[in-house]
Structure formats: structure tokens, C-alpha cells
PDB file of C-alpha atoms in Angstrom:
ATOM      1  CA  ILE G  80       9.137  -0.268  -1.669  1.00  0.00           C
ATOM      2  CA  VAL G  81      13.153  -1.997  -2.874  1.00  0.00           C
ATOM      3  CA  GLU G  82      14.695   1.067  -4.480  1.00  0.00           C
ATOM      4  CA  GLY G  83      13.824   3.039  -1.325  1.00  0.00           C
ATOM      5  CA  CYS G  84      15.975   0.267   0.585  1.00  0.00           C
ATOM      6  CA  GLY G  85      18.654   0.958  -1.800  1.00  0.00           C
ATOM      7  CA  ARG G  86      18.553   4.588  -0.310  1.00  0.00           C
ATOM      8  CA  GLU G  87      20.940   6.196   1.354  1.00  0.00           C
ATOM      9  CA  THR G  88      18.791   7.328   4.534  1.00  0.00           C
ATOM     10  CA  GLN G  89      16.168   6.053   5.873  1.00  0.00           C
ATOM     11  CA  LYS G  90      14.343   9.492   5.086  1.00  0.00           C
ATOM     12  CA  GLU G  91      14.281   8.504   2.345  1.00  0.00           C
ATOM     13  CA  LEU G  92      13.328   4.946   2.718  1.00  0.00           C
ATOM     14  CA  ILE G  93       9.888   6.385   4.213  1.00  0.00           C
ATOM     15  CA  ARG G  94       9.796   8.802   1.432  1.00  0.00           C
ATOM     16  CA  PHE G  95       8.835   5.404  -0.589  1.00  0.00           C
ATOM     17  CA  LEU G  96       7.100   3.746   1.841  1.00  0.00           C
ATOM     18  CA  TYR G  97       4.046   7.041   1.437  1.00  0.00           C
ATOM     19  CA  ILE G  98       4.659   6.267  -2.078  1.00  0.00           C
ATOM     20  CA  SER G  99       3.747   2.591  -2.283  1.00  0.00           C
ATOM     21  CA  SER G 100       0.912   3.156  -0.171  1.00  0.00           C
ATOM     22  CA  GLY G 101      -0.591   5.708  -2.116  1.00  0.00           C
ATOM     23  CA  SER G 102      -0.325   3.549  -4.753  1.00  0.00           C
ATOM     24  CA  ALA G 103      -1.976   0.592  -2.911  1.00  0.00           C
ATOM     25  CA  HIS G 104      -4.815   3.542  -2.324  1.00  0.00           C
ATOM     26  CA  GLU G 105      -5.290   3.962  -6.016  1.00  0.00           C
ATOM     27  CA  LEU G 106      -5.737   0.161  -6.423  1.00  0.00           C
ATOM     28  CA  GLU G 107      -7.995   0.110  -4.084  1.00  0.00           C
ATOM     29  CA  TYR G 108     -10.068   2.751  -5.712  1.00  0.00           C
ATOM     30  CA  LEU G 109      -9.487   0.572  -8.565  1.00  0.00           C
ATOM     31  CA  ILE G 110     -10.813  -2.489  -7.130  1.00  0.00           C
ATOM     32  CA  TYR G 111     -13.584  -0.669  -5.899  1.00  0.00           C
ATOM     33  CA  ALA G 112     -14.277   0.926  -9.718  1.00  0.00           C
ATOM     34  CA  ALA G 113     -14.076  -3.008 -11.392  1.00  0.00           C
ATOM     35  CA  THR G 114     -16.608  -4.372  -9.501  1.00  0.00           C
ATOM     36  CA  GLU G 115     -18.887  -1.134  -9.996  1.00  0.00           C
ATOM     37  CA  LEU G 116     -18.543  -2.000 -13.574  1.00  0.00           C
ATOM     38  CA  ASN G 117     -18.710  -5.524 -12.986  1.00  0.00           C
ATOM     39  CA  PHE G 118     -15.191  -6.560 -14.403  1.00  0.00           C
ATOM     40  CA  ILE G 119     -14.830  -8.671 -11.064  1.00  0.00           C
ATOM     41  CA  GLU G 120     -17.118 -10.751  -8.925  1.00  0.00           C
ATOM     42  CA  ASN G 121     -17.591  -8.821  -5.339  1.00  0.00           C
ATOM     43  CA  ASP G 122     -16.267 -11.930  -3.313  1.00  0.00           C
ATOM     44  CA  LEU G 123     -13.068 -11.198  -5.574  1.00  0.00           C
ATOM     45  CA  SER G 124     -13.190  -8.244  -4.912  1.00  0.00           C
ATOM     46  CA  GLN G 125     -13.988  -8.196  -1.481  1.00  0.00           C
ATOM     47  CA  LYS G 126     -10.770 -10.513  -0.374  1.00  0.00           C
ATOM     48  CA  ILE G 127      -8.861  -8.790  -3.011  1.00  0.00           C
ATOM     49  CA  LEU G 128     -10.354  -5.356  -0.721  1.00  0.00           C
ATOM     50  CA  SER G 129      -9.195  -7.010   2.453  1.00  0.00           C
ATOM     51  CA  GLU G 130      -5.948  -8.129   1.566  1.00  0.00           C
ATOM     52  CA  ILE G 131      -5.459  -4.236   0.383  1.00  0.00           C
ATOM     53  CA  SER G 132      -5.819  -3.182   3.678  1.00  0.00           C
ATOM     54  CA  GLU G 133      -3.322  -5.702   5.249  1.00  0.00           C
ATOM     55  CA  ILE G 134      -1.065  -4.198   2.611  1.00  0.00           C
ATOM     56  CA  LYS G 135      -1.558  -1.200   3.843  1.00  0.00           C
ATOM     57  CA  LYS G 136      -1.655  -1.316   7.599  1.00  0.00           C
ATOM     58  CA  MET G 137       1.946  -3.321   7.110  1.00  0.00           C
ATOM     59  CA  LEU G 138       2.676  -0.235   5.455  1.00  0.00           C
ATOM     60  CA  TYR G 139       2.372   2.332   8.521  1.00  0.00           C
ATOM     61  CA  ALA G 140       4.070  -0.025  10.929  1.00  0.00           C
ATOM     62  CA  LEU G 141       6.798  -0.109   8.968  1.00  0.00           C
ATOM     63  CA  ILE G 142       6.996   3.475   9.078  1.00  0.00           C
ATOM     64  CA  GLN G 143       6.279   4.230  12.055  1.00  0.00           C
ATOM     65  CA  THR G 144       8.855   2.208  13.648  1.00  0.00           C
ATOM     66  CA  ILE G 145      11.560   3.729  10.982  1.00  0.00           C
ATOM     67  CA  LYS G 146      10.498   7.008  12.293  1.00  0.00           C
ATOM     68  CA  LYS G 147      11.193   5.888  15.689  1.00  0.00           C
ATOM     69  CA  GLN G 148      14.730   5.270  14.759  1.00  0.00           C
ATOM     70  CA  LEU G 149      14.985   8.427  13.092  1.00  0.00           C
TER      71      LEU G 149
END
């Protein structure tokens, strides 16, 4: 996200925000996998997944806000 903020255009920033969103989805999958493999407990997994969900919502809202300014 910081790298995107350093770019010259808002479109470039949006591209980096989409990359960040993809990374959040990837992390979500990895948490599910780690839970299935019993690397982390279900309670911790649910807490982390909830936080990831909030981050994805924030990223989506930020992308939409920036798109409206274009």
C-alpha cells in the first residue's frame, strides 16, 4: 500500500490496493489451511479471519472512494 501511495497516479495506487486485497485473500486461505492441519487453534483462527475480513472491507471501501475521485 505504501509503495502505491508513492506512485504518480491514483490509478497506480488502486492497482497496489488490489494487490493488497489479493494478499489478504491469500492469507485468509493460509489461515484456513493452517487450521485444518492443526497448526493453529480454531479460536485463534476465527479471530484472525475476522480481522482479515475487516481489512478486506477497508481496502474495498478505499478503492471505491479513490475511484469516485477519478
